[in-house]
Amino acid sequence: RVPVGPLSLLLALSLLSPWGSAGGSCPPRCVCASNLLSCSQANLSTVPVPLPRFTAVLDLSHNNVTRLRADWAPARLPHLHALLLSHNGLAFVSTEAFTHVPRLRHLDLSSNRLRTLDENLFSDLGELEVLLLYNNEITTVDRTAFENLGRLRKLYLGQNRIARFPLELLREGTRLPQLALLDLSANRLRAVPAGELQALPAWLRDRLYLHNNPLACDCLLFQLLDRGRRRHLSAVEDFQDELRCFLPGASALTKILDLAGKQPLNCSKAREAVLEAHLGDTVTLGCDSRWQGVRSRHWVTPGGERVLGDGGNGSVVLLANGSLQLRALRPEDGGTYSCWVAGPLLNETLYVELLVHNFTLHGPHDTLNTAYTTLVGCILSVVLVLI
């Protein structure tokens, strides 16, 4: 039996640790633990080199790294999934800065001095899920800056100087297909396409933050936010006091949700979804749930019947996306339909009112017009005969 001294134990631990001689040494002024490398508050002006290949989390926050060049990581870091660079006074990021870190999922560039998001700036980060850019000096956002970010779920751009954000990235649905949170609060937005935002899925509208922007008062904007308040969307309900706008000719801000019936706009309250159709039409009722990852859903007709699949005569069809399709409308099909949604956290009930006009779009109207024209013609003919 050989006694094990402190020196022997330290040697054994160094061989087991990735920071041993076989894996590389921990950079000066940094703290290393397993595959985590923390160089926070180390008064660094450049990224320390060399960085071990097995680094998974790299914390460089609270330093003086003002420029992130393409060669900051000269070798590929295949395991790096989190890079923290907040509070550095960072003013420049090369468009090739992320070439060697393709597996990055979390990138924190907040509280720096970035002014522009250039073309294809993050295009090498195909696996990125969270991007923090709040509290910078950003004024310009190129619509291709987020190209190839197919897995991005959260984008924080609050507390910047953005006057226009390319919201068409959300409308198209192909650029950022998994985006579930967009923070544009505390910027310089004066107008937003409220009609287009209303068409977005509710689970994205639930996490679209627009408070503390100098928006121009508009009834479409009021109705968009009023619907959000009625449906308890957190982006509206949690920031009601900070959602303000400028009325025409006014110098002080007004709460957007107080615009109902207020001059000069006199906005009307938002109604729940109302759909109008005619006899014989085919309509589709959307179930616009605020939840992403719905477990199950079903519809209930105005008569209280639960719709689980095709109706008896095929006139009621539950589509794969959760919408309800009604074919060959009848007068009795009108009323309020309910969509019951089982979400990942809570349940939700949505209502759609269907108004069925008691005539076909090209039916009795045409007959009535023809009869009226014939009657007028007969009267004129009698008058001419008498003359």
Tab-separated table of C-alpha atoms in Angstrom:
chain	number	residue	atom	x	y	z
A	1	ARG	CA	0.000	0.000	0.000
A	2	VAL	CA	1.465	3.365	-1.121
A	3	PRO	CA	0.413	6.487	0.846
A	4	VAL	CA	-1.229	9.188	-1.282
A	5	GLY	CA	0.034	12.684	-0.506
A	6	PRO	CA	-1.470	16.039	-1.469
A	7	LEU	CA	0.903	16.416	-4.416
A	8	SER	CA	-0.039	13.005	-5.829
A	9	LEU	CA	-3.754	13.776	-5.429
A	10	LEU	CA	-3.356	17.121	-7.232
A	11	LEU	CA	-1.502	15.387	-10.060
A	12	ALA	CA	-4.251	12.796	-10.414
A	13	LEU	CA	-6.956	15.494	-10.543
A	14	SER	CA	-5.013	17.435	-13.171
A	15	LEU	CA	-4.925	14.346	-15.383
A	16	LEU	CA	-8.697	13.904	-15.045
A	17	SER	CA	-9.486	17.575	-15.697
A	18	PRO	CA	-9.731	18.839	-19.295
A	19	TRP	CA	-7.475	21.698	-18.247
A	20	GLY	CA	-4.569	19.292	-17.810
A	21	SER	CA	-1.573	19.325	-20.092
A	22	ALA	CA	-3.373	17.209	-22.660
A	23	GLY	CA	-6.294	19.632	-22.999
A	24	GLY	CA	-4.614	23.033	-22.682
A	25	SER	CA	-4.092	25.536	-19.902
A	26	CYS	CA	-6.508	28.000	-18.361
A	27	PRO	CA	-5.831	31.529	-19.737
A	28	PRO	CA	-4.409	34.068	-17.281
A	29	ARG	CA	-6.908	36.112	-15.216
A	30	CYS	CA	-9.664	33.572	-16.011
A	31	VAL	CA	-11.418	30.972	-13.904
A	32	CYS	CA	-11.865	27.534	-15.461
A	33	ALA	CA	-14.179	24.775	-14.329
A	34	SER	CA	-14.744	21.736	-16.475
A	35	ASN	CA	-15.761	23.115	-19.897
A	36	LEU	CA	-16.711	26.567	-18.502
A	37	LEU	CA	-14.355	29.500	-19.003
A	38	SER	CA	-15.075	32.696	-17.042
A	39	CYS	CA	-12.998	35.798	-17.762
A	40	SER	CA	-15.522	38.321	-16.440
A	41	GLN	CA	-14.209	41.566	-14.892
A	42	ALA	CA	-10.628	40.697	-15.798
A	43	ASN	CA	-9.813	44.061	-17.422
A	44	LEU	CA	-9.258	42.390	-20.802
A	45	SER	CA	-8.999	44.409	-24.023
A	46	THR	CA	-8.806	41.348	-26.285
A	47	VAL	CA	-10.108	37.803	-26.159
A	48	PRO	CA	-7.503	35.570	-24.485
A	49	VAL	CA	-5.752	33.050	-26.697
A	50	PRO	CA	-5.510	30.200	-27.125
A	51	LEU	CA	-9.020	29.068	-26.195
A	52	PRO	CA	-9.322	25.322	-25.522
A	53	ARG	CA	-11.388	23.496	-28.148
A	54	PHE	CA	-13.663	21.892	-25.566
A	55	THR	CA	-14.895	25.265	-24.169
A	56	ALA	CA	-18.705	25.207	-23.984
A	57	VAL	CA	-19.446	28.464	-22.118
A	58	LEU	CA	-17.245	31.558	-22.497
A	59	ASP	CA	-17.977	34.539	-20.250
A	60	LEU	CA	-16.161	37.726	-21.300
A	61	SER	CA	-18.617	40.204	-19.782
A	62	HIS	CA	-17.547	43.414	-17.996
A	63	ASN	CA	-14.260	43.890	-19.840
A	64	ASN	CA	-12.899	46.324	-22.460
A	65	VAL	CA	-13.211	44.265	-25.651
A	66	THR	CA	-14.351	47.080	-27.969
A	67	ARG	CA	-13.886	45.214	-31.275
A	68	LEU	CA	-14.742	41.621	-32.149
A	69	ARG	CA	-12.695	40.819	-35.229
A	70	ALA	CA	-12.871	37.762	-37.447
A	71	ASP	CA	-9.721	36.279	-35.853
A	72	TRP	CA	-10.809	36.462	-32.205
A	73	ALA	CA	-11.205	32.669	-32.374
A	74	PRO	CA	-8.437	31.572	-34.764
A	75	ALA	CA	-9.360	27.909	-34.343
A	76	ARG	CA	-12.773	26.274	-34.542
A	77	LEU	CA	-14.642	25.918	-31.222
A	78	PRO	CA	-17.094	23.127	-32.029
A	79	HIS	CA	-18.524	22.821	-28.495
A	80	LEU	CA	-19.080	26.507	-27.670
A	81	HIS	CA	-22.827	27.075	-27.168
A	82	ALA	CA	-22.877	30.232	-24.994
A	83	LEU	CA	-20.870	33.427	-25.558
A	84	LEU	CA	-21.315	36.348	-23.120
A	85	LEU	CA	-19.910	39.744	-24.178
A	86	SER	CA	-22.119	42.225	-22.326
A	87	HIS	CA	-20.696	45.434	-20.770
A	88	ASN	CA	-17.609	45.704	-22.946
A	89	GLY	CA	-18.094	48.971	-24.843
A	90	LEU	CA	-18.232	46.783	-27.953
A	91	ALA	CA	-18.624	49.034	-31.010
A	92	PHE	CA	-17.663	46.733	-33.900
A	93	VAL	CA	-18.472	43.133	-34.763
A	94	SER	CA	-17.074	41.631	-37.941
A	95	THR	CA	-19.478	39.841	-40.283
A	96	GLU	CA	-17.050	36.893	-40.061
A	97	ALA	CA	-16.745	36.953	-36.273
A	98	PHE	CA	-18.855	33.820	-35.792
A	99	THR	CA	-17.397	31.623	-38.516
A	100	HIS	CA	-15.601	29.341	-36.031
A	101	VAL	CA	-18.471	29.044	-33.514
A	102	PRO	CA	-21.291	27.507	-35.602
A	103	ARG	CA	-22.870	25.646	-32.631
A	104	LEU	CA	-23.598	28.807	-30.666
A	105	ARG	CA	-27.110	28.814	-29.135
A	106	HIS	CA	-26.905	31.775	-26.721
A	107	LEU	CA	-25.233	35.069	-27.666
A	108	ASP	CA	-25.231	38.063	-25.295
A	109	LEU	CA	-24.113	41.363	-26.842
A	110	SER	CA	-26.199	43.560	-24.540
A	111	SER	CA	-25.083	46.817	-22.870
A	112	ASN	CA	-22.508	47.763	-25.476
A	113	ARG	CA	-22.118	50.509	-28.107
A	114	LEU	CA	-23.266	48.770	-31.270
A	115	ARG	CA	-24.877	51.166	-33.745
A	116	THR	CA	-25.807	49.033	-36.754
A	117	LEU	CA	-26.717	45.427	-37.468
A	118	ASP	CA	-25.104	44.872	-40.829
A	119	GLU	CA	-26.027	42.561	-43.673
A	120	ASN	CA	-25.734	38.844	-42.809
A	121	LEU	CA	-24.130	39.697	-39.462
A	122	PHE	CA	-25.392	36.523	-37.763
A	123	SER	CA	-25.819	34.304	-40.827
A	124	ASP	CA	-23.207	31.772	-39.609
A	125	LEU	CA	-25.224	30.997	-36.468
A	126	GLY	CA	-27.774	28.530	-37.795
A	127	GLU	CA	-28.350	26.997	-34.330
A	128	LEU	CA	-28.738	30.278	-32.410
A	129	GLU	CA	-31.801	30.331	-30.114
A	130	VAL	CA	-31.378	33.446	-27.934
A	131	LEU	CA	-29.875	36.767	-29.082
A	132	LEU	CA	-29.484	39.630	-26.570
A	133	LEU	CA	-28.890	43.065	-28.119
A	134	TYR	CA	-30.684	45.332	-25.660
A	135	ASN	CA	-29.162	48.537	-24.226
A	136	ASN	CA	-26.994	49.415	-27.211
A	137	GLU	CA	-27.022	52.408	-29.593
A	138	ILE	CA	-28.528	50.574	-32.572
A	139	THR	CA	-30.249	52.832	-35.106
A	140	THR	CA	-30.175	50.691	-38.272
A	141	VAL	CA	-31.229	47.054	-38.681
A	142	ASP	CA	-30.561	45.450	-42.063
A	143	ARG	CA	-33.404	43.093	-43.027
A	144	THR	CA	-30.802	40.385	-43.809
A	145	ALA	CA	-28.996	40.701	-40.466
A	146	PHE	CA	-30.968	37.715	-39.162
A	147	GLU	CA	-30.638	35.618	-42.304
A	148	ASN	CA	-30.398	31.837	-41.730
A	149	LEU	CA	-31.505	32.090	-38.081
A	150	GLY	CA	-34.102	29.372	-38.507
A	151	ARG	CA	-33.945	28.315	-34.827
A	152	LEU	CA	-34.003	31.759	-33.211
A	153	ARG	CA	-36.689	31.843	-30.500
A	154	LYS	CA	-35.944	35.036	-28.534
A	155	LEU	CA	-34.671	38.374	-29.872
A	156	TYR	CA	-34.112	41.249	-27.432
A	157	LEU	CA	-33.667	44.689	-29.030
A	158	GLY	CA	-35.072	46.907	-26.284
A	159	GLN	CA	-33.441	50.182	-25.174
A	160	ASN	CA	-31.917	51.128	-28.496
A	161	ARG	CA	-32.531	53.917	-31.051
A	162	ILE	CA	-34.398	51.957	-33.704
A	163	ALA	CA	-36.872	54.065	-35.711
A	164	ARG	CA	-37.859	51.260	-38.074
A	165	PHE	CA	-37.636	47.508	-37.626
A	166	PRO	CA	-38.248	45.214	-40.645
A	167	LEU	CA	-41.447	43.636	-39.296
A	168	GLU	CA	-41.910	41.963	-42.674
A	169	LEU	CA	-39.555	39.314	-41.299
A	170	LEU	CA	-42.431	38.239	-39.055
A	171	ARG	CA	-45.122	38.543	-41.701
A	172	GLU	CA	-43.375	36.297	-44.182
A	173	GLY	CA	-43.007	33.529	-41.600
A	174	THR	CA	-40.048	31.967	-43.408
A	175	ARG	CA	-37.201	34.142	-42.138
A	176	LEU	CA	-37.702	33.553	-38.408
A	177	PRO	CA	-40.115	30.617	-38.299
A	178	GLN	CA	-39.576	29.753	-34.604
A	179	LEU	CA	-39.450	33.280	-33.181
A	180	ALA	CA	-41.629	33.411	-30.059
A	181	LEU	CA	-40.396	36.649	-28.424
A	182	LEU	CA	-39.451	40.004	-29.963
A	183	ASP	CA	-38.631	42.888	-27.635
A	184	LEU	CA	-38.685	46.304	-29.363
A	185	SER	CA	-39.477	48.315	-26.230
A	186	ALA	CA	-37.871	51.669	-25.416
A	187	ASN	CA	-36.881	52.519	-28.985
A	188	ARG	CA	-37.909	55.329	-31.365
A	189	LEU	CA	-40.703	53.617	-33.276
A	190	ARG	CA	-43.341	56.112	-34.405
A	191	ALA	CA	-45.581	53.735	-36.330
A	192	VAL	CA	-46.182	50.006	-36.653
A	193	PRO	CA	-48.345	48.137	-39.205
A	194	ALA	CA	-51.117	47.281	-36.739
A	195	GLY	CA	-53.212	45.500	-39.359
A	196	GLU	CA	-50.354	43.190	-40.305
A	197	LEU	CA	-49.465	42.567	-36.666
A	198	GLN	CA	-53.054	41.539	-35.961
A	199	ALA	CA	-52.656	38.814	-38.610
A	200	LEU	CA	-49.686	37.315	-36.737
A	201	PRO	CA	-50.259	34.159	-34.657
A	202	ALA	CA	-51.427	35.013	-31.150
A	203	TRP	CA	-48.537	33.153	-29.535
A	204	LEU	CA	-46.159	35.640	-31.235
A	205	ARG	CA	-48.320	38.694	-30.483
A	206	ASP	CA	-48.215	37.561	-26.850
A	207	ARG	CA	-44.463	38.224	-26.800
A	208	LEU	CA	-44.203	41.320	-29.045
A	209	TYR	CA	-43.148	44.147	-26.724
A	210	LEU	CA	-43.779	47.687	-28.026
A	211	HIS	CA	-44.011	49.750	-24.830
A	212	ASN	CA	-42.038	52.969	-24.262
A	213	ASN	CA	-42.001	53.969	-27.939
A	214	PRO	CA	-43.182	57.410	-29.240
A	215	LEU	CA	-45.954	55.855	-31.334
A	216	ALA	CA	-48.545	57.939	-33.179
A	217	CYS	CA	-52.084	57.315	-31.885
A	218	ASP	CA	-54.148	55.234	-34.269
A	219	CYS	CA	-57.422	53.329	-33.905
A	220	LEU	CA	-55.981	50.192	-35.522
A	221	LEU	CA	-53.165	50.244	-32.964
A	222	PHE	CA	-55.699	50.731	-30.152
A	223	GLN	CA	-57.832	47.806	-31.338
A	224	LEU	CA	-54.752	45.580	-31.686
A	225	LEU	CA	-53.766	46.247	-28.074
A	226	ASP	CA	-57.358	46.188	-26.819
A	227	ARG	CA	-57.760	42.658	-28.196
A	228	GLY	CA	-54.506	41.735	-26.498
A	229	ARG	CA	-55.771	43.067	-23.178
A	230	ARG	CA	-59.018	41.117	-23.489
A	231	ARG	CA	-57.061	37.951	-24.147
A	232	HIS	CA	-54.623	38.668	-21.299
A	233	LEU	CA	-51.548	38.791	-23.514
A	234	SER	CA	-48.597	39.514	-21.231
A	235	ALA	CA	-46.944	41.994	-23.632
A	236	VAL	CA	-50.049	44.199	-23.240
A	237	GLU	CA	-51.391	43.376	-19.789
A	238	ASP	CA	-48.058	43.759	-17.974
A	239	PHE	CA	-47.163	47.123	-19.608
A	240	GLN	CA	-50.482	48.994	-19.914
A	241	ASP	CA	-49.074	52.186	-18.358
A	242	GLU	CA	-46.005	52.178	-20.611
A	243	LEU	CA	-48.013	51.723	-23.844
A	244	ARG	CA	-48.440	55.386	-24.806
A	245	CYS	CA	-48.856	57.418	-28.002
A	246	PHE	CA	-49.078	60.999	-29.332
A	247	LEU	CA	-52.471	62.380	-30.347
A	248	PRO	CA	-52.489	64.765	-33.353
A	249	GLY	CA	-51.432	68.230	-32.201
A	250	ALA	CA	-50.712	67.102	-28.640
A	251	SER	CA	-47.342	67.377	-26.920
A	252	ALA	CA	-48.017	64.943	-24.074
A	253	LEU	CA	-48.317	61.194	-24.362
A	254	THR	CA	-51.658	59.421	-23.928
A	255	LYS	CA	-52.259	55.856	-22.814
A	256	ILE	CA	-53.141	53.869	-25.922
A	257	LEU	CA	-55.703	51.766	-24.076
A	258	ASP	CA	-57.574	54.940	-23.013
A	259	LEU	CA	-58.379	55.974	-26.595
A	260	ALA	CA	-61.855	54.383	-26.661
A	261	GLY	CA	-64.372	57.153	-27.448
A	262	LYS	CA	-61.750	59.856	-26.869
A	263	GLN	CA	-61.544	62.781	-29.260
A	264	PRO	CA	-60.259	63.438	-31.855
A	265	LEU	CA	-59.939	59.769	-32.897
A	266	ASN	CA	-63.016	58.421	-31.061
A	267	CYS	CA	-61.828	54.814	-31.426
A	268	SER	CA	-64.363	52.054	-30.957
A	269	LYS	CA	-63.816	49.028	-28.763
A	270	ALA	CA	-62.342	45.979	-30.456
A	271	ARG	CA	-64.761	43.124	-31.023
A	272	GLU	CA	-63.967	39.461	-30.974
A	273	ALA	CA	-63.544	37.809	-34.354
A	274	VAL	CA	-66.636	38.311	-36.515
A	275	LEU	CA	-67.011	36.593	-39.874
A	276	GLU	CA	-69.736	37.329	-42.433
A	277	ALA	CA	-70.850	34.917	-45.161
A	278	HIS	CA	-73.804	34.054	-47.392
A	279	LEU	CA	-75.964	30.986	-47.873
A	280	GLY	CA	-74.143	28.186	-49.662
A	281	ASP	CA	-70.652	29.631	-48.976
A	282	THR	CA	-67.676	27.729	-47.552
A	283	VAL	CA	-65.903	29.454	-44.659
A	284	THR	CA	-63.004	28.588	-42.372
A	285	LEU	CA	-62.981	29.634	-38.725
A	286	GLY	CA	-59.457	30.064	-37.364
A	287	CYS	CA	-58.471	29.008	-33.851
A	288	ASP	CA	-55.840	31.683	-33.177
A	289	SER	CA	-54.458	30.422	-29.881
A	290	ARG	CA	-51.847	32.300	-27.875
A	291	TRP	CA	-50.126	29.023	-27.014
A	292	GLN	CA	-47.345	27.408	-29.004
A	293	GLY	CA	-47.156	23.648	-28.792
A	294	VAL	CA	-50.898	23.034	-28.295
A	295	ARG	CA	-51.660	19.556	-26.949
A	296	SER	CA	-55.273	19.335	-28.105
A	297	ARG	CA	-58.228	21.447	-29.235
A	298	HIS	CA	-61.877	21.045	-30.154
A	299	TRP	CA	-64.770	23.211	-31.346
A	300	VAL	CA	-68.250	23.684	-29.936
A	301	THR	CA	-71.033	24.861	-32.275
A	302	PRO	CA	-73.656	27.499	-31.354
A	303	GLY	CA	-76.023	24.616	-30.586
A	304	GLY	CA	-73.595	23.189	-28.006
A	305	GLU	CA	-72.414	20.248	-30.118
A	306	ARG	CA	-68.753	19.261	-29.826
A	307	VAL	CA	-66.926	18.863	-33.148
A	308	LEU	CA	-64.273	16.143	-33.088
A	309	GLY	CA	-64.033	15.345	-36.803
A	310	ASP	CA	-66.139	15.380	-39.945
A	311	GLY	CA	-69.812	16.185	-39.526
A	312	GLY	CA	-72.502	13.647	-40.394
A	313	ASN	CA	-72.982	15.008	-43.886
A	314	GLY	CA	-69.442	16.288	-44.387
A	315	SER	CA	-70.530	19.924	-44.011
A	316	VAL	CA	-68.385	20.485	-40.874
A	317	VAL	CA	-64.682	19.562	-41.091
A	318	LEU	CA	-62.001	19.917	-38.432
A	319	LEU	CA	-58.778	20.743	-40.311
A	320	ALA	CA	-55.303	19.573	-39.331
A	321	ASN	CA	-54.227	23.076	-38.222
A	322	GLY	CA	-57.146	23.305	-35.775
A	323	SER	CA	-59.401	25.465	-37.955
A	324	LEU	CA	-63.056	24.605	-38.495
A	325	GLN	CA	-64.389	24.535	-42.051
A	326	LEU	CA	-68.116	24.930	-42.733
A	327	ARG	CA	-69.438	24.015	-46.173
A	328	ALA	CA	-72.736	24.882	-47.898
A	329	LEU	CA	-73.786	27.338	-45.192
A	330	ARG	CA	-77.370	27.287	-43.923
A	331	PRO	CA	-79.186	29.975	-41.890
A	332	GLU	CA	-78.946	27.819	-38.746
A	333	ASP	CA	-75.122	27.734	-39.065
A	334	GLY	CA	-74.891	31.318	-37.791
A	335	GLY	CA	-73.929	32.050	-34.197
A	336	THR	CA	-70.925	32.013	-31.866
A	337	TYR	CA	-68.452	29.134	-32.200
A	338	SER	CA	-66.014	28.272	-29.390
A	339	CYS	CA	-62.541	26.800	-29.815
A	340	TRP	CA	-61.248	25.080	-26.670
A	341	VAL	CA	-57.453	24.870	-26.541
A	342	ALA	CA	-55.331	22.829	-24.114
A	343	GLY	CA	-52.013	24.681	-23.912
A	344	PRO	CA	-48.713	23.651	-22.333
A	345	LEU	CA	-49.416	25.748	-19.204
A	346	LEU	CA	-53.049	26.859	-19.211
A	347	ASN	CA	-56.187	26.338	-21.262
A	348	GLU	CA	-57.778	28.976	-23.494
A	349	THR	CA	-61.184	29.491	-25.082
A	350	LEU	CA	-61.569	31.500	-28.289
A	351	TYR	CA	-64.833	32.752	-29.774
A	352	VAL	CA	-65.728	33.406	-33.418
A	353	GLU	CA	-69.090	34.930	-34.339
A	354	LEU	CA	-70.423	33.831	-37.731
A	355	LEU	CA	-73.090	35.969	-39.437
A	356	VAL	CA	-74.893	34.120	-42.246
A	357	HIS	CA	-76.852	36.456	-44.528
A	358	ASN	CA	-80.154	34.926	-45.522
A	359	PHE	CA	-79.524	35.087	-49.286
A	360	THR	CA	-76.913	33.843	-51.718
A	361	LEU	CA	-74.391	36.260	-53.079
A	362	HIS	CA	-75.623	35.791	-56.652
A	363	GLY	CA	-79.144	34.465	-56.108
A	364	PRO	CA	-82.346	36.256	-55.078
A	365	HIS	CA	-80.669	39.643	-55.513
A	366	ASP	CA	-80.283	39.097	-59.228
A	367	THR	CA	-83.890	37.853	-59.521
A	368	LEU	CA	-85.169	40.885	-57.621
A	369	ASN	CA	-83.226	43.285	-59.814
A	370	THR	CA	-84.536	41.586	-62.973
A	371	ALA	CA	-88.160	41.717	-61.761
A	372	TYR	CA	-87.826	45.379	-60.858
A	373	THR	CA	-86.398	46.206	-64.275
A	374	THR	CA	-89.199	44.280	-66.018
A	375	LEU	CA	-91.878	46.112	-63.997
A	376	VAL	CA	-90.437	49.510	-64.836
A	377	GLY	CA	-90.282	48.527	-68.521
A	378	CYS	CA	-93.947	47.458	-68.530
A	379	ILE	CA	-95.073	50.729	-66.945
A	380	LEU	CA	-93.137	52.745	-69.507
A	381	SER	CA	-94.660	50.687	-72.330
A	382	VAL	CA	-98.208	51.332	-71.045
A	383	VAL	CA	-97.484	55.044	-70.777
A	384	LEU	CA	-96.151	55.130	-74.362
A	385	VAL	CA	-99.275	53.253	-75.637
A	386	LEU	CA	-101.584	55.711	-73.893
A	387	ILE	CA	-99.698	58.625	-75.380
